[in-house]
Amino acid sequence: MRLIVCVKRDLHGCGFLNRLLPRLSNHQVHVLLADKTRPAECSIPELSELAYLERGLPLQRLFPLLDQMPAAAAEWATFAGLEKRHGLRCERLDDINAPATLSALQTFAPDLIISARFSYIFKPAAIATARFGVLNVHPGELPAYAGLFAPMRTIAEGGRDLVCCLHFIDAGIDSGPIIDMQRLPYRKDLGLLTQTAEIYPLAITPLLDLIDRLERGTGIRAAVQDRRQRRYWPAPSAAEVNAFLAAGHRLWTAQGYDDLLARFLPNGQGIAAPEAAGRFGPGRFDGNLEAPLLHR
């Protein structure tokens, strides 16, 4: 099949690709990367810190360093490394609905578009370019946790499990028919960043099953969402973030972050994770760090 995989250009998007792409070796795949920063990530220090760990540090410091090193057998590859490893393109774009992008999509004529942690809303014209439509991997239970920061919202309301929901995209936002939902027990000691990295891959097995069904022309089971149960969540306010932390939850831990980045390194060697991400300064995405990144 001809597949387009759309992810955010960040640590979680890259991790998802590292787990998914080896399973799509029999398909023709093109990857689209979204670069988008939300206002809350610049105005709320804790979210700015989190965004730096997810994007600023890996994209501006770690990945460029790894891309300059001789090829080595690390478990995971950077975006550039994935291109070489799987013989495909990872293309950055500003808007999935831009005329030039729509034209390129129509030329590629995908059978299916897969979206995971992608920042842009698919409008009807973009959805129509895929023969079987667009699938989204949403990190929250639907319809109760539509919108942004679903894992944080889930835990803030007392949820014991984080949820991965695979659903079709329709004209709304996180409102299309549900294909599958998987659960991940929440562990307060790991931090939300580490567990978020494990949410999206939960969709891979049901996604592969759906692709297989589409190829064989067999039926697809999808449940229409109960709109009466729908709640849409915007980005959290500073007060909501502070309440989340005051309840004893952690956005990230040094050990969890170290373990995650180590998967990109040959032999899984250690990362000098900072004791406090705040030392970098909120919203500082230029990668000018005084501390060494890799243990030598």
PDB file of C-alpha atoms in Angstrom:
ATOM      1  CA  MET A   1       0.000   0.000   0.000  1.00  0.00           C
ATOM      2  CA  ARG A   2       0.978   3.626  -0.426  1.00  0.00           C
ATOM      3  CA  LEU A   3       1.132   5.131   3.039  1.00  0.00           C
ATOM      4  CA  ILE A   4       1.815   8.582   4.422  1.00  0.00           C
ATOM      5  CA  VAL A   5       2.819   8.772   8.079  1.00  0.00           C
ATOM      6  CA  CYS A   6       2.429  12.185   9.720  1.00  0.00           C
ATOM      7  CA  VAL A   7       4.149  12.863  13.049  1.00  0.00           C
ATOM      8  CA  LYS A   8       5.416  15.772  15.072  1.00  0.00           C
ATOM      9  CA  ARG A   9       9.090  16.553  14.635  1.00  0.00           C
ATOM     10  CA  ASP A  10      10.004  15.761  18.219  1.00  0.00           C
ATOM     11  CA  LEU A  11      11.284  12.977  20.428  1.00  0.00           C
ATOM     12  CA  HIS A  12       7.962  11.122  20.618  1.00  0.00           C
ATOM     13  CA  GLY A  13       7.316  11.388  16.892  1.00  0.00           C
ATOM     14  CA  CYS A  14      10.757   9.968  16.160  1.00  0.00           C
ATOM     15  CA  GLY A  15      10.305   7.167  18.676  1.00  0.00           C
ATOM     16  CA  PHE A  16       6.969   6.220  17.113  1.00  0.00           C
ATOM     17  CA  LEU A  17       8.553   6.077  13.655  1.00  0.00           C
ATOM     18  CA  ASN A  18      11.383   3.890  14.946  1.00  0.00           C
ATOM     19  CA  ARG A  19       8.831   1.373  16.151  1.00  0.00           C
ATOM     20  CA  LEU A  20       6.406   1.609  13.223  1.00  0.00           C
ATOM     21  CA  LEU A  21       8.561   1.838  10.094  1.00  0.00           C
ATOM     22  CA  PRO A  22      10.219  -1.599  10.414  1.00  0.00           C
ATOM     23  CA  ARG A  23       6.709  -3.074  10.372  1.00  0.00           C
ATOM     24  CA  LEU A  24       5.875  -1.279   7.110  1.00  0.00           C
ATOM     25  CA  SER A  25       8.759  -2.594   5.035  1.00  0.00           C
ATOM     26  CA  ASN A  26       6.392  -4.107   2.461  1.00  0.00           C
ATOM     27  CA  HIS A  27       4.683  -0.789   1.795  1.00  0.00           C
ATOM     28  CA  GLN A  28       5.631   2.427   0.027  1.00  0.00           C
ATOM     29  CA  VAL A  29       5.950   5.017   2.788  1.00  0.00           C
ATOM     30  CA  HIS A  30       6.450   8.775   2.880  1.00  0.00           C
ATOM     31  CA  VAL A  31       6.835  10.672   6.178  1.00  0.00           C
ATOM     32  CA  LEU A  32       5.601  14.201   6.866  1.00  0.00           C
ATOM     33  CA  LEU A  33       6.885  16.127   9.890  1.00  0.00           C
ATOM     34  CA  ALA A  34       5.064  18.963  11.653  1.00  0.00           C
ATOM     35  CA  ASP A  35       6.871  21.835  13.361  1.00  0.00           C
ATOM     36  CA  LYS A  36       4.508  23.722  15.613  1.00  0.00           C
ATOM     37  CA  THR A  37       4.838  25.400  19.004  1.00  0.00           C
ATOM     38  CA  ARG A  38       1.689  26.179  20.976  1.00  0.00           C
ATOM     39  CA  PRO A  39       1.421  29.478  22.910  1.00  0.00           C
ATOM     40  CA  ALA A  40       1.198  27.666  26.271  1.00  0.00           C
ATOM     41  CA  GLU A  41       4.602  26.118  25.624  1.00  0.00           C
ATOM     42  CA  CYS A  42       6.119  29.575  25.573  1.00  0.00           C
ATOM     43  CA  SER A  43       4.113  31.252  28.335  1.00  0.00           C
ATOM     44  CA  ILE A  44       4.043  28.530  31.015  1.00  0.00           C
ATOM     45  CA  PRO A  45       7.570  27.705  32.279  1.00  0.00           C
ATOM     46  CA  GLU A  46       6.856  24.060  33.088  1.00  0.00           C
ATOM     47  CA  LEU A  47       5.389  23.378  29.645  1.00  0.00           C
ATOM     48  CA  SER A  48       8.204  25.306  28.015  1.00  0.00           C
ATOM     49  CA  GLU A  49      10.635  23.092  29.896  1.00  0.00           C
ATOM     50  CA  LEU A  50       8.812  19.993  28.719  1.00  0.00           C
ATOM     51  CA  ALA A  51       8.801  21.205  25.114  1.00  0.00           C
ATOM     52  CA  TYR A  52      12.540  21.831  25.342  1.00  0.00           C
ATOM     53  CA  LEU A  53      13.156  18.251  26.439  1.00  0.00           C
ATOM     54  CA  GLU A  54      10.881  16.871  23.719  1.00  0.00           C
ATOM     55  CA  ARG A  55      12.136  19.081  20.874  1.00  0.00           C
ATOM     56  CA  GLY A  56      14.847  21.587  21.677  1.00  0.00           C
ATOM     57  CA  LEU A  57      17.461  19.330  23.204  1.00  0.00           C
ATOM     58  CA  PRO A  58      17.126  16.291  20.914  1.00  0.00           C
ATOM     59  CA  LEU A  59      16.617  18.234  17.665  1.00  0.00           C
ATOM     60  CA  GLN A  60      19.201  20.942  18.246  1.00  0.00           C
ATOM     61  CA  ARG A  61      21.843  19.132  20.244  1.00  0.00           C
ATOM     62  CA  LEU A  62      21.637  15.340  20.258  1.00  0.00           C
ATOM     63  CA  PHE A  63      20.360  14.509  16.766  1.00  0.00           C
ATOM     64  CA  PRO A  64      22.813  16.779  14.881  1.00  0.00           C
ATOM     65  CA  LEU A  65      25.659  15.235  16.881  1.00  0.00           C
ATOM     66  CA  LEU A  66      24.535  11.695  16.072  1.00  0.00           C
ATOM     67  CA  ASP A  67      24.033  12.552  12.401  1.00  0.00           C
ATOM     68  CA  GLN A  68      27.705  13.564  12.186  1.00  0.00           C
ATOM     69  CA  MET A  69      28.956  10.330  13.734  1.00  0.00           C
ATOM     70  CA  PRO A  70      29.805   7.215  11.689  1.00  0.00           C
ATOM     71  CA  ALA A  71      26.876   4.884  11.250  1.00  0.00           C
ATOM     72  CA  ALA A  72      26.487   2.660  14.287  1.00  0.00           C
ATOM     73  CA  ALA A  73      24.030   0.049  15.462  1.00  0.00           C
ATOM     74  CA  ALA A  74      21.908   2.123  17.820  1.00  0.00           C
ATOM     75  CA  GLU A  75      18.431   0.799  18.608  1.00  0.00           C
ATOM     76  CA  TRP A  76      16.744   3.963  17.330  1.00  0.00           C
ATOM     77  CA  ALA A  77      17.724   6.385  14.575  1.00  0.00           C
ATOM     78  CA  THR A  78      17.276  10.131  14.212  1.00  0.00           C
ATOM     79  CA  PHE A  79      14.955  11.446  11.503  1.00  0.00           C
ATOM     80  CA  ALA A  80      17.905  11.637   9.107  1.00  0.00           C
ATOM     81  CA  GLY A  81      18.987   8.172  10.203  1.00  0.00           C
ATOM     82  CA  LEU A  82      15.514   6.792   9.529  1.00  0.00           C
ATOM     83  CA  GLU A  83      15.693   8.097   5.978  1.00  0.00           C
ATOM     84  CA  LYS A  84      18.901   6.120   5.411  1.00  0.00           C
ATOM     85  CA  ARG A  85      17.775   3.064   7.354  1.00  0.00           C
ATOM     86  CA  HIS A  86      14.455   2.705   5.524  1.00  0.00           C
ATOM     87  CA  GLY A  87      15.139   4.419   2.199  1.00  0.00           C
ATOM     88  CA  LEU A  88      12.403   7.041   2.508  1.00  0.00           C
ATOM     89  CA  ARG A  89      11.915  10.791   2.904  1.00  0.00           C
ATOM     90  CA  CYS A  90      11.017  12.656   6.084  1.00  0.00           C
ATOM     91  CA  GLU A  91       9.683  15.969   4.811  1.00  0.00           C
ATOM     92  CA  ARG A  92       9.001  18.979   7.037  1.00  0.00           C
ATOM     93  CA  LEU A  93       5.940  21.078   6.246  1.00  0.00           C
ATOM     94  CA  ASP A  94       4.110  24.100   7.605  1.00  0.00           C
ATOM     95  CA  ASP A  95       0.523  23.113   6.869  1.00  0.00           C
ATOM     96  CA  ILE A  96      -1.008  19.863   5.648  1.00  0.00           C
ATOM     97  CA  ASN A  97      -3.792  21.862   3.993  1.00  0.00           C
ATOM     98  CA  ALA A  98      -1.577  24.222   1.957  1.00  0.00           C
ATOM     99  CA  PRO A  99      -2.265  24.081  -1.821  1.00  0.00           C
ATOM    100  CA  ALA A 100       1.243  22.838  -2.635  1.00  0.00           C
ATOM    101  CA  THR A 101       0.957  20.079  -0.014  1.00  0.00           C
ATOM    102  CA  LEU A 102      -2.478  19.035  -1.273  1.00  0.00           C
ATOM    103  CA  SER A 103      -1.102  18.850  -4.799  1.00  0.00           C
ATOM    104  CA  ALA A 104       1.775  16.654  -3.611  1.00  0.00           C
ATOM    105  CA  LEU A 105      -0.644  14.410  -1.726  1.00  0.00           C
ATOM    106  CA  GLN A 106      -2.817  14.009  -4.803  1.00  0.00           C
ATOM    107  CA  THR A 107       0.241  13.118  -6.864  1.00  0.00           C
ATOM    108  CA  PHE A 108       1.390  10.492  -4.359  1.00  0.00           C
ATOM    109  CA  ALA A 109      -2.199   9.197  -4.140  1.00  0.00           C
ATOM    110  CA  PRO A 110      -1.924   7.491  -0.743  1.00  0.00           C
ATOM    111  CA  ASP A 111      -4.142   4.572   0.130  1.00  0.00           C
ATOM    112  CA  LEU A 112      -4.040   5.612   3.781  1.00  0.00           C
ATOM    113  CA  ILE A 113      -2.704   8.477   5.870  1.00  0.00           C
ATOM    114  CA  ILE A 114      -1.592   7.765   9.437  1.00  0.00           C
ATOM    115  CA  SER A 115      -1.352  10.653  11.901  1.00  0.00           C
ATOM    116  CA  ALA A 116       0.284  10.420  15.328  1.00  0.00           C
ATOM    117  CA  ARG A 117       1.078  13.455  17.449  1.00  0.00           C
ATOM    118  CA  PHE A 118       0.642  15.588  14.345  1.00  0.00           C
ATOM    119  CA  SER A 119      -0.073  19.229  15.102  1.00  0.00           C
ATOM    120  CA  TYR A 120      -2.170  20.148  12.079  1.00  0.00           C
ATOM    121  CA  ILE A 121      -5.898  19.676  11.541  1.00  0.00           C
ATOM    122  CA  PHE A 122      -6.811  17.718   8.401  1.00  0.00           C
ATOM    123  CA  LYS A 123      -9.438  19.581   6.421  1.00  0.00           C
ATOM    124  CA  PRO A 124     -11.796  17.708   4.036  1.00  0.00           C
ATOM    125  CA  ALA A 125      -9.606  18.291   0.976  1.00  0.00           C
ATOM    126  CA  ALA A 126      -6.605  16.686   2.693  1.00  0.00           C
ATOM    127  CA  ILE A 127      -8.669  13.770   3.988  1.00  0.00           C
ATOM    128  CA  ALA A 128     -10.043  13.150   0.495  1.00  0.00           C
ATOM    129  CA  THR A 129      -6.560  12.568  -0.953  1.00  0.00           C
ATOM    130  CA  ALA A 130      -6.340   9.157   0.774  1.00  0.00           C
ATOM    131  CA  ARG A 131      -8.361   6.295  -0.702  1.00  0.00           C
ATOM    132  CA  PHE A 132      -9.214   4.812   2.700  1.00  0.00           C
ATOM    133  CA  GLY A 133      -9.083   8.067   4.663  1.00  0.00           C
ATOM    134  CA  VAL A 134      -6.942   9.283   7.565  1.00  0.00           C
ATOM    135  CA  LEU A 135      -6.272   7.482  10.838  1.00  0.00           C
ATOM    136  CA  ASN A 136      -5.233   9.284  14.000  1.00  0.00           C
ATOM    137  CA  VAL A 137      -3.442   7.981  17.085  1.00  0.00           C
ATOM    138  CA  HIS A 138      -4.809  10.004  20.003  1.00  0.00           C
ATOM    139  CA  PRO A 139      -3.190   9.759  23.476  1.00  0.00           C
ATOM    140  CA  GLY A 140      -6.434   9.811  25.424  1.00  0.00           C
ATOM    141  CA  GLU A 141      -9.757   8.067  25.786  1.00  0.00           C
ATOM    142  CA  LEU A 142     -12.412   9.346  23.408  1.00  0.00           C
ATOM    143  CA  PRO A 143     -14.823  11.035  23.490  1.00  0.00           C
ATOM    144  CA  ALA A 144     -14.051  12.142  27.080  1.00  0.00           C
ATOM    145  CA  TYR A 145     -10.526  13.467  26.424  1.00  0.00           C
ATOM    146  CA  ALA A 146     -10.566  15.078  23.007  1.00  0.00           C
ATOM    147  CA  GLY A 147      -8.161  17.923  22.412  1.00  0.00           C
ATOM    148  CA  LEU A 148      -4.780  18.799  23.879  1.00  0.00           C
ATOM    149  CA  PHE A 149      -2.664  17.312  26.676  1.00  0.00           C
ATOM    150  CA  ALA A 150      -4.964  14.307  27.057  1.00  0.00           C
ATOM    151  CA  PRO A 151      -2.514  12.296  29.222  1.00  0.00           C
ATOM    152  CA  MET A 152      -2.178  15.134  31.724  1.00  0.00           C
ATOM    153  CA  ARG A 153      -5.954  15.674  31.760  1.00  0.00           C
ATOM    154  CA  THR A 154      -6.558  11.962  32.321  1.00  0.00           C
ATOM    155  CA  ILE A 155      -4.250  11.756  35.326  1.00  0.00           C
ATOM    156  CA  ALA A 156      -5.409  15.083  36.774  1.00  0.00           C
ATOM    157  CA  GLU A 157      -8.937  13.681  36.925  1.00  0.00           C
ATOM    158  CA  GLY A 158      -7.789  10.579  38.760  1.00  0.00           C
ATOM    159  CA  GLY A 159      -7.363   8.162  35.865  1.00  0.00           C
ATOM    160  CA  ARG A 160      -5.344   5.049  36.660  1.00  0.00           C
ATOM    161  CA  ASP A 161      -4.555   4.270  33.022  1.00  0.00           C
ATOM    162  CA  LEU A 162      -3.242   6.255  30.101  1.00  0.00           C
ATOM    163  CA  VAL A 163      -5.148   5.488  26.904  1.00  0.00           C
ATOM    164  CA  CYS A 164      -4.197   5.199  23.247  1.00  0.00           C
ATOM    165  CA  CYS A 165      -7.137   5.600  20.857  1.00  0.00           C
ATOM    166  CA  LEU A 166      -6.929   4.737  17.148  1.00  0.00           C
ATOM    167  CA  HIS A 167      -9.706   6.434  15.194  1.00  0.00           C
ATOM    168  CA  PHE A 168     -10.606   7.767  11.784  1.00  0.00           C
ATOM    169  CA  ILE A 169     -10.375  11.498  11.231  1.00  0.00           C
ATOM    170  CA  ASP A 170     -13.552  13.242  10.110  1.00  0.00           C
ATOM    171  CA  ALA A 171     -14.532  16.898   9.712  1.00  0.00           C
ATOM    172  CA  GLY A 172     -14.333  17.472  13.472  1.00  0.00           C
ATOM    173  CA  ILE A 173     -11.442  17.295  15.950  1.00  0.00           C
ATOM    174  CA  ASP A 174     -10.843  13.892  17.595  1.00  0.00           C
ATOM    175  CA  SER A 175     -14.429  13.026  16.719  1.00  0.00           C
ATOM    176  CA  GLY A 176     -14.211  10.251  14.103  1.00  0.00           C
ATOM    177  CA  PRO A 177     -15.183   6.566  14.487  1.00  0.00           C
ATOM    178  CA  ILE A 178     -13.027   4.578  16.912  1.00  0.00           C
ATOM    179  CA  ILE A 179     -11.096   1.527  15.690  1.00  0.00           C
ATOM    180  CA  ASP A 180      -9.333   0.485  18.892  1.00  0.00           C
ATOM    181  CA  MET A 181      -8.343   1.629  22.390  1.00  0.00           C
ATOM    182  CA  GLN A 182      -5.421   0.310  24.432  1.00  0.00           C
ATOM    183  CA  ARG A 183      -4.501   1.081  28.044  1.00  0.00           C
ATOM    184  CA  LEU A 184      -1.209   1.682  29.817  1.00  0.00           C
ATOM    185  CA  PRO A 185      -1.103   1.646  33.662  1.00  0.00           C
ATOM    186  CA  TYR A 186      -0.040   5.048  34.941  1.00  0.00           C
ATOM    187  CA  ARG A 187       3.136   5.131  37.025  1.00  0.00           C
ATOM    188  CA  LYS A 188       3.672   8.354  38.937  1.00  0.00           C
ATOM    189  CA  ASP A 189       7.362   7.532  39.482  1.00  0.00           C
ATOM    190  CA  LEU A 190       8.185   7.495  35.755  1.00  0.00           C
ATOM    191  CA  GLY A 191       7.012  10.989  34.868  1.00  0.00           C
ATOM    192  CA  LEU A 192       4.569  11.934  32.138  1.00  0.00           C
ATOM    193  CA  LEU A 193       7.199  12.432  29.400  1.00  0.00           C
ATOM    194  CA  THR A 194       8.507   8.874  29.692  1.00  0.00           C
ATOM    195  CA  GLN A 195       5.039   7.343  29.713  1.00  0.00           C
ATOM    196  CA  THR A 196       3.844   9.503  26.827  1.00  0.00           C
ATOM    197  CA  ALA A 197       6.578   7.880  24.726  1.00  0.00           C
ATOM    198  CA  GLU A 198       4.886   4.519  25.377  1.00  0.00           C
ATOM    199  CA  ILE A 199       1.333   5.589  24.546  1.00  0.00           C
ATOM    200  CA  TYR A 200       1.552   6.037  20.774  1.00  0.00           C
ATOM    201  CA  PRO A 201       3.203   2.651  20.002  1.00  0.00           C
ATOM    202  CA  LEU A 202       0.185   0.912  21.562  1.00  0.00           C
ATOM    203  CA  ALA A 203      -1.654   1.678  18.306  1.00  0.00           C
ATOM    204  CA  ILE A 204       0.795  -0.176  16.066  1.00  0.00           C
ATOM    205  CA  THR A 205      -0.667  -3.678  16.364  1.00  0.00           C
ATOM    206  CA  PRO A 206      -4.291  -2.631  15.683  1.00  0.00           C
ATOM    207  CA  LEU A 207      -3.038  -0.321  12.941  1.00  0.00           C
ATOM    208  CA  LEU A 208      -1.230  -3.151  11.191  1.00  0.00           C
ATOM    209  CA  ASP A 209      -4.313  -5.324  11.529  1.00  0.00           C
ATOM    210  CA  LEU A 210      -6.417  -2.605   9.897  1.00  0.00           C
ATOM    211  CA  ILE A 211      -3.941  -2.238   7.022  1.00  0.00           C
ATOM    212  CA  ASP A 212      -4.055  -5.984   6.507  1.00  0.00           C
ATOM    213  CA  ARG A 213      -7.852  -5.905   6.422  1.00  0.00           C
ATOM    214  CA  LEU A 214      -7.833  -3.080   3.891  1.00  0.00           C
ATOM    215  CA  GLU A 215      -5.442  -5.012   1.657  1.00  0.00           C
ATOM    216  CA  ARG A 216      -7.594  -8.133   1.829  1.00  0.00           C
ATOM    217  CA  GLY A 217     -10.803  -6.161   1.346  1.00  0.00           C
ATOM    218  CA  THR A 218     -12.378  -7.471   4.552  1.00  0.00           C
ATOM    219  CA  GLY A 219     -14.660  -5.510   6.841  1.00  0.00           C
ATOM    220  CA  ILE A 220     -13.482  -2.868   9.285  1.00  0.00           C
ATOM    221  CA  ARG A 221     -15.144  -2.474  12.654  1.00  0.00           C
ATOM    222  CA  ALA A 222     -15.420   1.114  13.877  1.00  0.00           C
ATOM    223  CA  ALA A 223     -17.584   2.530  16.668  1.00  0.00           C
ATOM    224  CA  VAL A 224     -19.240   5.914  16.243  1.00  0.00           C
ATOM    225  CA  GLN A 225     -18.428   8.181  19.177  1.00  0.00           C
ATOM    226  CA  ASP A 226     -21.185   9.153  21.604  1.00  0.00           C
ATOM    227  CA  ARG A 227     -21.202  12.926  21.212  1.00  0.00           C
ATOM    228  CA  ARG A 228     -23.085  13.293  24.501  1.00  0.00           C
ATOM    229  CA  GLN A 229     -19.940  12.147  26.307  1.00  0.00           C
ATOM    230  CA  ARG A 230     -17.603  14.436  24.372  1.00  0.00           C
ATOM    231  CA  ARG A 231     -15.351  16.875  26.192  1.00  0.00           C
ATOM    232  CA  TYR A 232     -12.809  18.983  24.342  1.00  0.00           C
ATOM    233  CA  TRP A 233      -9.793  20.179  26.308  1.00  0.00           C
ATOM    234  CA  PRO A 234      -7.594  23.158  25.371  1.00  0.00           C
ATOM    235  CA  ALA A 235      -3.992  23.514  26.565  1.00  0.00           C
ATOM    236  CA  PRO A 236      -3.838  23.639  30.365  1.00  0.00           C
ATOM    237  CA  SER A 237      -3.498  26.929  32.201  1.00  0.00           C
ATOM    238  CA  ALA A 238      -0.626  27.721  34.555  1.00  0.00           C
ATOM    239  CA  ALA A 239      -2.938  27.080  37.506  1.00  0.00           C
ATOM    240  CA  GLU A 240      -3.858  23.625  36.146  1.00  0.00           C
ATOM    241  CA  VAL A 241      -0.198  22.715  35.607  1.00  0.00           C
ATOM    242  CA  ASN A 242       0.650  23.839  39.145  1.00  0.00           C
ATOM    243  CA  ALA A 243      -2.239  21.775  40.545  1.00  0.00           C
ATOM    244  CA  PHE A 244      -0.993  18.717  38.627  1.00  0.00           C
ATOM    245  CA  LEU A 245       2.476  19.089  40.138  1.00  0.00           C
ATOM    246  CA  ALA A 246       1.141  19.893  43.600  1.00  0.00           C
ATOM    247  CA  ALA A 247      -0.722  16.556  43.533  1.00  0.00           C
ATOM    248  CA  GLY A 248       2.637  14.794  43.339  1.00  0.00           C
ATOM    249  CA  HIS A 249       2.721  14.102  39.615  1.00  0.00           C
ATOM    250  CA  ARG A 250       5.892  14.738  37.622  1.00  0.00           C
ATOM    251  CA  LEU A 251       6.196  15.965  34.068  1.00  0.00           C
ATOM    252  CA  TRP A 252       9.518  14.160  33.682  1.00  0.00           C
ATOM    253  CA  THR A 253      12.313  12.451  35.588  1.00  0.00           C
ATOM    254  CA  ALA A 254      16.039  12.565  34.877  1.00  0.00           C
ATOM    255  CA  GLN A 255      16.352   8.767  34.821  1.00  0.00           C
ATOM    256  CA  GLY A 256      13.364   8.294  32.540  1.00  0.00           C
ATOM    257  CA  TYR A 257      14.648  10.920  30.142  1.00  0.00           C
ATOM    258  CA  ASP A 258      18.152   9.412  30.215  1.00  0.00           C
ATOM    259  CA  ASP A 259      16.755   5.974  29.391  1.00  0.00           C
ATOM    260  CA  LEU A 260      14.704   7.345  26.505  1.00  0.00           C
ATOM    261  CA  LEU A 261      17.557   9.232  24.853  1.00  0.00           C
ATOM    262  CA  ALA A 262      19.947   6.320  25.370  1.00  0.00           C
ATOM    263  CA  ARG A 263      17.985   4.338  22.789  1.00  0.00           C
ATOM    264  CA  PHE A 264      19.435   6.612  20.097  1.00  0.00           C
ATOM    265  CA  LEU A 265      23.031   5.915  21.152  1.00  0.00           C
ATOM    266  CA  PRO A 266      25.350   3.082  20.106  1.00  0.00           C
ATOM    267  CA  ASN A 267      25.341   0.442  22.840  1.00  0.00           C
ATOM    268  CA  GLY A 268      22.788   2.528  24.753  1.00  0.00           C
ATOM    269  CA  GLN A 269      25.492   4.625  26.421  1.00  0.00           C
ATOM    270  CA  GLY A 270      24.353   7.159  28.994  1.00  0.00           C
ATOM    271  CA  ILE A 271      23.136  10.699  28.595  1.00  0.00           C
ATOM    272  CA  ALA A 272      24.056  13.476  30.986  1.00  0.00           C
ATOM    273  CA  ALA A 273      20.442  14.374  31.760  1.00  0.00           C
ATOM    274  CA  PRO A 274      20.160  17.640  33.695  1.00  0.00           C
ATOM    275  CA  GLU A 275      19.194  17.515  37.345  1.00  0.00           C
ATOM    276  CA  ALA A 276      16.688  20.266  36.667  1.00  0.00           C
ATOM    277  CA  ALA A 277      15.571  21.209  33.185  1.00  0.00           C
ATOM    278  CA  GLY A 278      14.924  24.726  34.435  1.00  0.00           C
ATOM    279  CA  ARG A 279      18.659  25.384  34.295  1.00  0.00           C
ATOM    280  CA  PHE A 280      18.243  25.829  30.538  1.00  0.00           C
ATOM    281  CA  GLY A 281      15.678  28.594  30.961  1.00  0.00           C
ATOM    282  CA  PRO A 282      12.032  28.427  29.846  1.00  0.00           C
ATOM    283  CA  GLY A 283      11.481  28.441  26.122  1.00  0.00           C
ATOM    284  CA  ARG A 284      15.165  28.282  25.341  1.00  0.00           C
ATOM    285  CA  PHE A 285      15.279  26.213  22.180  1.00  0.00           C
ATOM    286  CA  ASP A 286      18.677  27.321  20.802  1.00  0.00           C
ATOM    287  CA  GLY A 287      20.562  24.381  22.268  1.00  0.00           C
ATOM    288  CA  ASN A 288      23.386  26.473  23.743  1.00  0.00           C
ATOM    289  CA  LEU A 289      24.052  24.358  26.809  1.00  0.00           C
ATOM    290  CA  GLU A 290      27.071  24.606  29.049  1.00  0.00           C
ATOM    291  CA  ALA A 291      26.806  21.039  30.347  1.00  0.00           C
ATOM    292  CA  PRO A 292      28.122  18.172  28.211  1.00  0.00           C
ATOM    293  CA  LEU A 293      25.406  16.067  26.632  1.00  0.00           C
ATOM    294  CA  LEU A 294      27.055  12.682  26.310  1.00  0.00           C
ATOM    295  CA  HIS A 295      29.046  10.786  28.904  1.00  0.00           C
ATOM    296  CA  ARG A 296      32.485  10.383  27.391  1.00  0.00           C
TER     297      ARG A 296
END
